[in-house]
Structures are given as structure tokens and as C-alpha cells.
CSV table of C-alpha atoms and ligand atoms in Angstrom, one decimal:
chain,number,residue,atom,x,y,z
A,257,MET,CA,-9.0,16.9,10.6
A,258,THR,CA,-12.7,16.2,10.4
A,259,ASP,CA,-16.2,17.3,11.4
A,260,ARG,CA,-16.5,14.3,13.7
A,261,SER,CA,-13.6,14.8,16.0
A,262,PHE,CA,-11.7,11.5,16.3
A,263,ARG,CA,-9.6,11.1,19.4
A,264,THR,CA,-7.9,7.8,19.0
A,265,ALA,CA,-6.8,5.9,15.9
A,266,LEU,CA,-6.0,2.2,15.8
A,267,VAL,CA,-3.6,1.7,12.8
A,268,ALA,CA,-3.3,-2.0,11.9
A,269,GLY,CA,-0.1,-2.4,9.9
A,270,GLY,CA,1.1,0.9,11.4
A,271,ALA,CA,4.8,-0.1,11.3
A,272,GLY,CA,4.7,-0.7,7.5
A,273,PHE,CA,5.7,1.7,4.8
A,274,VAL,CA,2.4,3.5,4.4
A,275,GLY,CA,1.2,2.8,7.9
A,276,SER,CA,4.1,4.5,9.5
A,277,HIS,CA,3.6,7.7,7.5
A,278,LEU,CA,0.0,7.6,8.5
A,279,CYS,CA,0.8,7.2,12.2
A,280,GLU,CA,3.2,10.1,12.0
A,281,ARG,CA,0.5,12.3,10.4
A,282,LEU,CA,-2.2,11.3,12.8
A,283,VAL,CA,0.0,12.1,15.8
A,284,ALA,CA,0.9,15.5,14.2
A,285,ASP,CA,-2.8,16.1,13.8
A,286,GLY,CA,-3.3,15.7,17.5
A,287,LEU,CA,-4.8,12.1,17.8
A,288,ARG,CA,-3.7,9.4,20.1
A,289,VAL,CA,-2.4,6.5,18.0
A,290,VAL,CA,-2.4,2.8,18.8
A,291,CYS,CA,-0.2,1.1,16.2
A,292,MET,CA,-0.7,-2.6,15.8
A,293,ASP,CA,1.6,-4.6,13.6
A,294,SER,CA,2.9,-8.2,13.3
A,295,LEU,CA,6.3,-7.0,12.1
A,296,LEU,CA,6.3,-9.8,9.5
A,297,THR,CA,7.2,-7.5,6.6
A,298,SER,CA,7.6,-4.2,8.5
A,299,THR,CA,10.0,-2.9,11.1
A,300,LEU,CA,10.1,-0.9,14.3
A,301,ASP,CA,12.7,1.3,12.6
A,302,ASN,CA,9.9,2.9,10.7
A,303,LEU,CA,8.4,4.3,13.9
A,304,GLY,CA,11.6,6.1,15.0
A,305,GLU,CA,10.8,9.1,17.2
A,306,LEU,CA,7.1,8.0,17.4
A,307,LEU,CA,8.1,5.3,19.9
A,308,ARG,CA,9.0,8.1,22.4
A,309,GLU,CA,5.8,10.1,21.8
A,310,PRO,CA,3.4,9.9,24.8
A,311,ARG,CA,0.3,9.9,22.5
A,312,PHE,CA,1.7,6.9,20.6
A,313,SER,CA,1.7,3.2,21.6
A,314,PHE,CA,2.7,0.0,19.8
A,315,ILE,CA,1.2,-3.5,20.1
A,316,GLU,CA,2.9,-6.4,18.4
A,317,HIS,CA,-0.1,-8.4,17.1
A,318,ASP,CA,-1.1,-10.2,14.0
A,319,ILE,CA,-4.7,-9.2,13.0
A,320,ILE,CA,-5.4,-12.8,11.9
A,321,GLN,CA,-5.6,-13.6,15.7
A,322,PRO,CA,-8.5,-12.2,17.7
A,323,LEU,CA,-7.8,-8.6,18.8
A,324,PRO,CA,-6.5,-8.1,22.3
A,325,ALA,CA,-9.1,-7.2,24.9
A,326,GLY,CA,-9.4,-3.6,26.1
A,327,LEU,CA,-8.5,-1.8,22.9
A,328,ARG,CA,-10.0,1.6,22.5
A,329,ALA,CA,-10.3,3.7,19.3
A,330,ASP,CA,-12.9,5.6,17.4
A,331,LEU,CA,-11.1,5.4,14.1
A,332,VAL,CA,-9.5,2.3,12.6
A,333,PHE,CA,-7.2,2.1,9.6
A,334,ASN,CA,-6.6,-1.3,8.2
A,335,MET,CA,-3.2,-1.0,6.5
A,336,ALA,CA,-2.1,-4.5,7.5
A,337,CYS,CA,-1.0,-6.8,4.7
A,338,ALA,CA,2.2,-7.5,2.9
A,339,ALA,CA,1.9,-5.5,-0.4
A,340,SER,CA,5.0,-6.4,-2.4
A,341,PRO,CA,4.3,-9.2,-4.9
A,342,PRO,CA,7.4,-11.3,-4.0
A,343,LEU,CA,6.7,-10.9,-0.3
A,344,TYR,CA,3.0,-11.5,-0.3
A,345,GLN,CA,3.6,-14.7,-2.4
A,346,LEU,CA,6.1,-16.1,0.1
A,347,ASP,CA,3.2,-17.2,2.4
A,348,PRO,CA,0.1,-16.8,0.2
A,349,ILE,CA,-2.3,-18.5,2.7
A,350,HIS,CA,-1.2,-16.1,5.4
A,351,THR,CA,-1.6,-13.2,2.9
A,352,MET,CA,-5.1,-14.1,2.1
A,353,MET,CA,-6.1,-14.7,5.7
A,354,THR,CA,-4.7,-11.3,6.7
A,355,SER,CA,-7.1,-9.7,4.3
A,356,VAL,CA,-10.1,-11.9,5.1
A,357,VAL,CA,-9.9,-13.0,8.7
A,358,GLY,CA,-7.9,-9.9,9.8
A,359,THR,CA,-10.3,-7.5,8.1
A,360,ASN,CA,-13.2,-9.3,9.7
A,361,ASN,CA,-11.6,-9.0,13.2
A,362,LEU,CA,-11.2,-5.3,12.7
A,363,LEU,CA,-14.8,-5.0,11.4
A,364,VAL,CA,-16.1,-6.8,14.5
A,365,PHE,CA,-14.1,-4.3,16.6
A,366,ALA,CA,-15.7,-1.4,14.6
A,367,ALA,CA,-19.2,-2.9,14.9
A,368,GLU,CA,-18.8,-3.5,18.7
A,369,THR,CA,-17.3,0.0,19.5
A,370,GLY,CA,-18.9,2.2,16.8
A,371,ALA,CA,-15.5,3.1,15.5
A,372,ARG,CA,-15.2,4.1,11.8
A,373,LEU,CA,-13.0,1.8,9.7
A,374,LEU,CA,-11.0,2.8,6.7
A,375,GLN,CA,-10.0,-0.2,4.6
A,376,ALA,CA,-6.8,0.0,2.5
A,377,SER,CA,-7.8,-1.8,-0.6
A,378,THR,CA,-5.8,-1.8,-3.8
A,379,SER,CA,-5.6,-1.3,-7.5
A,380,GLU,CA,-4.9,-5.0,-7.6
A,381,VAL,CA,-8.6,-5.6,-7.4
A,382,TYR,CA,-8.6,-4.5,-11.1
A,383,GLY,CA,-6.1,-7.3,-11.9
A,384,ASN,CA,-4.8,-7.0,-15.5
A,385,PRO,CA,-7.4,-4.4,-16.5
A,386,THR,CA,-9.3,-4.4,-19.8
A,387,LEU,CA,-10.6,-0.9,-19.1
A,388,HIS,CA,-8.1,2.0,-18.9
A,389,PRO,CA,-7.8,4.1,-16.8
A,390,GLN,CA,-9.6,2.2,-14.1
A,391,PRO,CA,-12.7,3.8,-12.5
A,392,GLU,CA,-14.2,2.4,-9.3
A,393,HIS,CA,-17.2,0.8,-11.1
A,394,TYR,CA,-14.9,-1.4,-13.1
A,395,PHE,CA,-15.1,-5.0,-11.8
A,396,GLY,CA,-11.6,-5.9,-12.8
A,397,ASN,CA,-9.9,-8.9,-14.5
A,398,VAL,CA,-8.3,-11.0,-11.8
A,399,ASN,CA,-6.9,-14.5,-12.2
A,400,PRO,CA,-8.4,-16.2,-9.1
A,401,ILE,CA,-5.9,-19.1,-9.1
A,402,GLY,CA,-2.6,-17.4,-10.1
A,403,PRO,CA,0.3,-16.5,-7.8
A,404,ARG,CA,-1.1,-12.9,-7.2
A,405,ALA,CA,-4.6,-14.2,-6.3
A,406,CYS,CA,-3.7,-14.5,-2.6
A,407,TYR,CA,-3.4,-10.7,-2.5
A,408,ASP,CA,-5.9,-9.7,-5.2
A,409,GLU,CA,-8.7,-12.0,-4.1
A,410,GLY,CA,-8.0,-11.4,-0.4
A,411,LYS,CA,-8.4,-7.7,-0.9
A,412,ARG,CA,-11.5,-8.2,-3.0
A,413,ALA,CA,-13.1,-10.4,-0.3
A,414,ALA,CA,-12.2,-7.8,2.3
A,415,GLU,CA,-14.0,-5.2,0.2
A,416,THR,CA,-17.0,-7.5,0.1
A,417,LEU,CA,-17.0,-7.8,3.9
A,418,CYS,CA,-16.7,-4.1,4.4
A,419,PHE,CA,-19.7,-3.3,2.2
A,420,ASP,CA,-21.8,-6.1,3.8
A,421,TYR,CA,-21.0,-4.6,7.2
A,422,LEU,CA,-21.9,-1.2,5.9
A,423,ARG,CA,-25.1,-2.2,4.1
A,424,HIS,CA,-26.3,-4.1,7.1
A,425,GLY,CA,-25.8,-1.1,9.3
A,426,LEU,CA,-23.2,-2.9,11.4
A,427,ALA,CA,-20.2,-0.7,10.9
A,428,ASP,CA,-19.3,2.7,9.5
A,429,VAL,CA,-16.8,1.9,6.7
A,430,ARG,CA,-14.8,3.8,4.0
A,431,VAL,CA,-12.8,1.9,1.4
A,432,SER,CA,-9.8,3.3,-0.5
A,433,ARG,CA,-8.2,1.6,-3.5
A,434,ILE,CA,-4.6,2.5,-3.3
A,435,PHE,CA,-2.4,2.5,-6.4
A,436,ASN,CA,1.4,2.1,-6.5
A,437,THR,CA,2.9,4.2,-3.7
A,438,TYR,CA,6.5,5.1,-3.1
A,439,GLY,CA,8.6,7.3,-0.8
A,440,PRO,CA,11.0,7.2,2.1
A,441,ARG,CA,10.9,3.9,4.2
A,442,LEU,CA,10.2,1.6,1.3
A,443,ARG,CA,12.5,-1.2,2.2
A,444,ALA,CA,15.3,-2.0,-0.2
A,445,CYS,CA,14.6,-5.7,0.4
A,446,ASP,CA,10.9,-5.2,-0.4
A,447,GLY,CA,11.2,-6.3,-4.0
A,448,ARG,CA,9.0,-3.6,-5.6
A,449,VAL,CA,10.1,-1.7,-8.6
A,450,ILE,CA,11.0,1.7,-7.0
A,451,SER,CA,12.9,0.3,-4.1
A,452,ASN,CA,14.7,-2.2,-6.3
A,453,MET,CA,15.7,0.3,-8.9
A,454,VAL,CA,16.8,3.1,-6.5
A,455,SER,CA,18.9,0.7,-4.4
A,456,GLN,CA,20.4,-0.9,-7.5
A,457,ALA,CA,21.3,2.5,-9.0
A,458,LEU,CA,22.8,3.7,-5.7
A,459,ALA,CA,25.0,0.6,-5.5
A,460,ASP,CA,25.9,1.0,-9.2
A,461,GLU,CA,24.5,-2.5,-9.8
A,462,PRO,CA,22.4,-3.5,-12.9
A,463,ILE,CA,18.9,-2.1,-12.9
A,464,THR,CA,16.4,-4.9,-13.4
A,465,ILE,CA,13.5,-4.5,-15.8
A,466,TYR,CA,11.0,-7.4,-15.8
A,467,GLY,CA,9.7,-8.1,-19.3
A,468,ASP,CA,10.3,-5.6,-22.0
A,469,GLY,CA,9.5,-2.6,-19.7
A,470,ARG,CA,6.5,-1.4,-21.7
A,471,GLN,CA,4.1,-2.2,-18.9
A,472,THR,CA,2.9,0.9,-17.1
A,473,ARG,CA,2.2,2.0,-13.5
A,474,SER,CA,1.1,5.3,-12.0
A,475,PHE,CA,3.1,6.1,-8.9
A,476,CYS,CA,1.8,8.2,-6.0
A,477,TYR,CA,4.1,9.8,-3.4
A,478,VAL,CA,3.3,8.6,0.1
A,479,ASP,CA,2.5,12.0,1.6
A,480,ASP,CA,-0.1,12.6,-1.2
A,481,LEU,CA,-1.6,9.1,-0.4
A,482,VAL,CA,-1.8,9.8,3.3
A,483,GLU,CA,-3.6,13.1,2.7
A,484,GLY,CA,-6.1,11.3,0.4
A,485,LEU,CA,-6.7,8.5,3.0
A,486,LEU,CA,-7.3,11.1,5.8
A,487,ARG,CA,-9.8,13.0,3.6
A,488,LEU,CA,-11.7,9.8,2.9
A,489,ALA,CA,-11.6,8.7,6.6
A,490,SER,CA,-13.1,12.1,7.5
A,491,TYR,CA,-15.8,12.1,4.8
A,492,GLU,CA,-19.0,12.2,6.7
A,493,GLU,CA,-21.5,10.4,4.4
A,494,ALA,CA,-21.4,6.7,4.2
A,495,LEU,CA,-20.1,5.7,0.7
A,496,GLU,CA,-21.4,2.4,-0.7
A,497,HIS,CA,-18.4,2.3,-3.1
A,498,PRO,CA,-14.7,2.4,-2.9
A,499,VAL,CA,-12.6,5.5,-3.8
A,500,ASN,CA,-9.4,5.3,-5.9
A,501,VAL,CA,-6.5,7.1,-4.3
A,502,GLY,CA,-3.5,7.3,-6.7
A,503,ASN,CA,-1.6,9.5,-9.0
A,504,PRO,CA,-2.9,9.4,-12.6
A,505,GLN,CA,0.5,10.2,-14.0
A,506,GLU,CA,1.2,7.0,-16.0
A,507,ILE,CA,4.7,5.9,-16.9
A,508,SER,CA,6.3,2.8,-18.4
A,509,ILE,CA,8.7,0.7,-16.3
A,510,ALA,CA,11.5,1.3,-18.8
A,511,GLU,CA,11.0,5.1,-18.4
A,512,VAL,CA,11.1,4.6,-14.6
A,513,ALA,CA,14.5,2.9,-15.0
A,514,GLU,CA,15.9,5.7,-17.1
A,515,LEU,CA,14.6,8.3,-14.7
A,516,VAL,CA,16.1,6.6,-11.7
A,517,GLN,CA,19.4,6.2,-13.6
A,518,ARG,CA,19.4,10.0,-14.4
A,519,LEU,CA,18.4,11.2,-11.0
A,520,VAL,CA,20.9,9.0,-9.2
A,521,GLY,CA,23.6,9.9,-11.8
A,522,THR,CA,24.7,6.4,-12.5
A,523,ASP,CA,26.0,4.5,-15.5
A,524,ALA,CA,24.7,1.2,-14.1
A,525,PRO,CA,23.4,-0.9,-17.0
A,526,ILE,CA,19.8,-1.9,-17.4
A,527,ILE,CA,19.2,-5.6,-17.6
A,528,PHE,CA,16.0,-7.5,-18.6
A,529,CYS,CA,14.6,-10.4,-16.5
A,530,PRO,CA,11.5,-12.5,-17.1
A,531,LEU,CA,8.1,-10.9,-16.5
A,532,PRO,CA,6.3,-12.4,-13.4
A,533,VAL,CA,3.2,-14.4,-14.0
A,534,ASP,CA,0.0,-12.2,-14.3
A,535,ASP,CA,1.9,-9.0,-14.1
A,536,PRO,CA,-0.6,-6.3,-15.1
A,537,CYS,CA,0.1,-4.6,-18.5
A,538,ARG,CA,-1.3,-1.2,-17.6
A,539,ARG,CA,-2.5,0.6,-14.5
A,540,ARG,CA,-3.7,4.1,-14.0
A,541,PRO,CA,-6.4,5.4,-11.6
A,542,ASP,CA,-9.4,7.4,-12.7
A,543,ILE,CA,-9.5,9.8,-9.7
A,544,THR,CA,-12.7,11.7,-10.7
A,545,VAL,CA,-14.5,10.5,-7.6
A,546,ALA,CA,-11.7,11.4,-5.2
A,547,THR,CA,-11.3,14.8,-6.8
A,548,LYS,CA,-15.1,15.6,-6.6
A,549,LEU,CA,-15.9,14.1,-3.2
A,550,LEU,CA,-12.7,14.8,-1.3
A,551,ALA,CA,-11.3,17.8,-3.3
A,552,TRP,CA,-8.1,15.7,-3.4
A,553,GLN,CA,-5.5,15.3,-6.0
A,554,PRO,CA,-1.8,14.4,-5.8
A,555,LYS,CA,0.7,17.3,-5.7
A,556,VAL,CA,4.1,15.6,-5.9
A,557,ASP,CA,5.3,14.6,-9.3
A,558,LEU,CA,7.5,11.6,-9.9
A,559,PRO,CA,10.9,13.3,-10.4
A,560,ASP,CA,10.3,15.3,-7.2
A,561,GLY,CA,9.1,12.3,-5.2
A,562,LEU,CA,11.9,10.2,-6.5
A,563,MET,CA,14.5,12.7,-5.5
A,564,ARG,CA,13.1,12.7,-1.9
A,565,THR,CA,13.1,8.9,-2.0
A,566,ILE,CA,16.6,8.7,-3.3
A,567,SER,CA,18.0,11.0,-0.6
A,568,TRP,CA,16.3,8.9,2.1
A,569,PHE,CA,17.8,5.7,0.6
A,570,ARG,CA,21.2,7.4,0.5
A,571,LYS,CA,21.0,8.2,4.2
A,572,ASN,CA,19.6,4.9,5.2
A,573,ARG,CA,21.3,2.4,3.0
A,574,GLU,CA,23.2,0.7,5.8
A,575,ARG,CA,19.9,-0.1,7.5
A,576,THR,CA,18.4,-2.1,4.7
A,577,ALA,CA,19.1,-5.5,3.3
A,578,PRO,CA,19.8,-6.0,-0.5
A,579,PRO,CA,16.9,-6.0,-2.9
A,580,ILE,CA,14.9,-9.1,-3.7
A,581,VAL,CA,15.3,-9.5,-7.5
A,582,ARG,CA,13.6,-12.0,-9.7
A,583,GLY,CA,16.6,-13.4,-11.6
A,584,PRO,CA,16.4,-15.4,-14.8
A,585,SER,CA,15.6,-18.6,-12.8
A,586,PHE,CA,12.8,-17.0,-10.7
A,587,SER,CA,9.4,-18.4,-10.8
A,588,GLY,CA,6.9,-17.1,-8.3
A,589,ALA,CA,5.0,-20.4,-8.3
A,590,ASN,CA,8.2,-22.3,-7.2
A,591,GLN,CA,9.1,-20.1,-4.3
A,592,PRO,CA,9.4,-21.9,-1.0
A,593,ILE,CA,6.3,-21.3,1.1
A,594,LYS,CA,7.0,-20.5,4.8
A,595,ILE,CA,3.9,-21.3,6.8
A,596,GLU,CA,3.8,-20.1,10.4
A,597,ARG,CA,0.6,-20.5,12.3
B,288,UDP,N1,9.5,-4.6,-11.9
B,288,UDP,C1,10.6,-4.4,-12.6
B,288,UDP,N2,11.8,-4.6,-11.9
B,288,UDP,C2,11.9,-4.8,-10.6
B,288,UDP,C3,10.7,-4.9,-9.9
B,288,UDP,C4,9.5,-4.8,-10.5
B,288,UDP,O1,10.6,-4.2,-13.8
B,288,UDP,O2,13.1,-4.9,-10.1
B,288,UDP,C5,8.2,-4.4,-12.6
B,288,UDP,C6,7.1,-5.5,-12.2
B,288,UDP,O3,7.2,-6.6,-13.1
B,288,UDP,C7,5.8,-4.7,-12.5
B,288,UDP,C8,6.2,-3.2,-12.1
B,288,UDP,O4,7.6,-3.2,-12.1
B,288,UDP,O5,5.6,-4.7,-13.9
B,288,UDP,C9,5.7,-2.8,-10.8
B,288,UDP,O6,6.1,-3.9,-9.9
B,288,UDP,P1,5.9,-3.8,-8.3
B,288,UDP,O7,6.3,-5.1,-7.8
B,288,UDP,O8,6.5,-2.6,-7.8
B,288,UDP,O9,4.3,-3.6,-8.1
B,288,UDP,P2,3.0,-4.1,-8.8
B,288,UDP,O10,2.4,-2.9,-9.4
B,288,UDP,O11,3.3,-5.2,-9.8
B,288,UDP,O12,2.1,-4.7,-7.7
């Protein structure tokens, strides 16, 4: 997959939604894969057949803790962090520490072993953007003390660490900024918009729009994302800037609800719930850099990707818990905080 031929990838967060697709692709490309995951918001179900694959191994470990001794890898992917707003807000301190302490633990490993590290950063570093679409040089507009800050600021701090390790010649790092991603293995109980709406539509239950539905997102199918991440991980020159990896096709949340209704073929009503605090109004990646440097652009459009996602949800419904929905009484700030350390 690259000029420098990598043999073993360590995938932190490899049992999660994106991480499990990445593990599958890496094994298919001939690498050995060590998947490390805390299983706090992910599941071994995502690994399926991989668990029987000789070139694949699984370690249950939270990257906040020092990494186990004796690990070997020449390529590290840091995909470890809860990514769904209701889930990452459940234990915000743990979320932030996953990005800061966890990323530092992986960077130390990369520095000590010479492994290359690909950091999964996020469009959330742009916060509620005042520049549209968002290019990598935009500094963002993040509320540092709001309920989303544990994720946004954690990921921003992780980027800072990555570029300091890179500039000081300590580690070979690539940083991707991932925009909204969807596809098979999103968990119905994850609380994000695609998983909520698809599982609601399949159950003929009301489809929940937060706010008036005019806010926009740009959704990237998971296979396209994985291809972009692999191209960035394989890019030979050190890049002192992040690279947006997302699908620039922008759509309002109300349009997503109608599309899901139509593709599932349901008369389930649409209901409106309060907009969460600091919910970004618009989000769309400028992917000029990825297109030029990596010759990458997404191939799967939203109706096609949604059909693939819907058919996976149809087959796997019994496996997943009901969606987390922010009902009229929901307030992110008042959610119980579960702290396990
Ligand atoms: N959203 C919605 N209904 C839902 C879940 C989410 O309208 O059942 C909205 C949410 O308020 C946001 C957008 O959909 O405006 C995307 O939310 P998600 O949690 O998927 O990701 P985000 O981009 O906010 O991190």
C-alpha cells in the first residue's frame, strides 16, 4: 500500500466503527494487525471474522494507561476516542484524557520505535465554523468550556502534541481531520444522526430532528474514509499540517431525514427536539489538499452509502440496543457523569 512497506499496524480504537473497517482493510492489504481497544464504546462484534485471522490479534487496553510492554508495530493508527456527542459527553474527563494522555502514550511508542503514527483528528476542531467550507488553515471557532469541548479541545491538544513531536524530529506523524462518517457497524445506540434516523425509520418510530433541521453536515462513507486514511498514512513526505478527509457533498439534517424516510420506505413521522448546546450550524470539508497530495476523493454518494448502511442495519438489528435520543428534557450539561479510573 506504500513505498515504505509497513509490516505491522497497531490500531488503537480498532474495535470501533471506523477502526474495525480499517483493521479489515489492513489485513486484506497483507499487514499484521494488532488491534487495541478499551471496548468502552466499541464492541468485539465489530471484529467478526478478523478474530480468527492469524495475522490479527486483539488487546483489551485503554490508551490512557501506559502501553503494554513488548508491543511491536511500524505503523500506528490512533482511532481511539468516543466520537458520538452524547457518548463522549457521558464521561468528558475520560474523553479529554483519551485524546491528550492516550495520544501522548502512542506518540512515545512511535518515538521509541520509529513507527509512523496517523492521528485521527476531527472536523470538530473547527467548532461552529465562521469560514465555509473549512480548509485546513482555518483555526476554528470552538467553545472551550462547553459540553463538546472535552472532545474538540482534546483533539486540538492531540494535534498540538503530534506537530510538536514532528517538528522536534521525535516522531513521524500524519494528521487527518475526519468529517462525519457513516456506514455498516455504526451502532444503533450510538446517538449520532445517521444511526438514529436509520434505526428509527426501520422500527417505524418517529425520526428525531434536533433544532429546525437547517443545520448541515457532509457525510463520508466509511470505505472512502479508510482509503483516504491509508493514502495519508502512506504519504512519504512529512506534512506539517493536517489533511481534511471527508465528503464535500453538504446536506441539511432535514434533508437527511427525508432521504432516510424515502430509502427505508416508511411513513414514520418526523419530530423536532431541542438543538444540543454548541451544535455546529454548517460543516463541509475543503478537500483541495487531499485531492492534490493524495489523489483522493470520495466515490460513494449519500443515497448509495445509505442504502448499504440500511441493509446492514436490517440484517443486524437484533444485535444493537435502541437509539439514544435527546428528548425534550435532554440537556447535555445535566447528563450523569460516570467516572471510572
Ligand atoms: N441530530 C438530529 N437527530 C438525531 C441525532 C442528531 O437532528 O437523532 C443532529 C445533531 O443535532 C447535529 C447533526 O444531526 O446537528 C449531526 O449530529 P451527530 O451527532 O451525528 O454528529 P456531529 O456532527 O454533531 O458531531
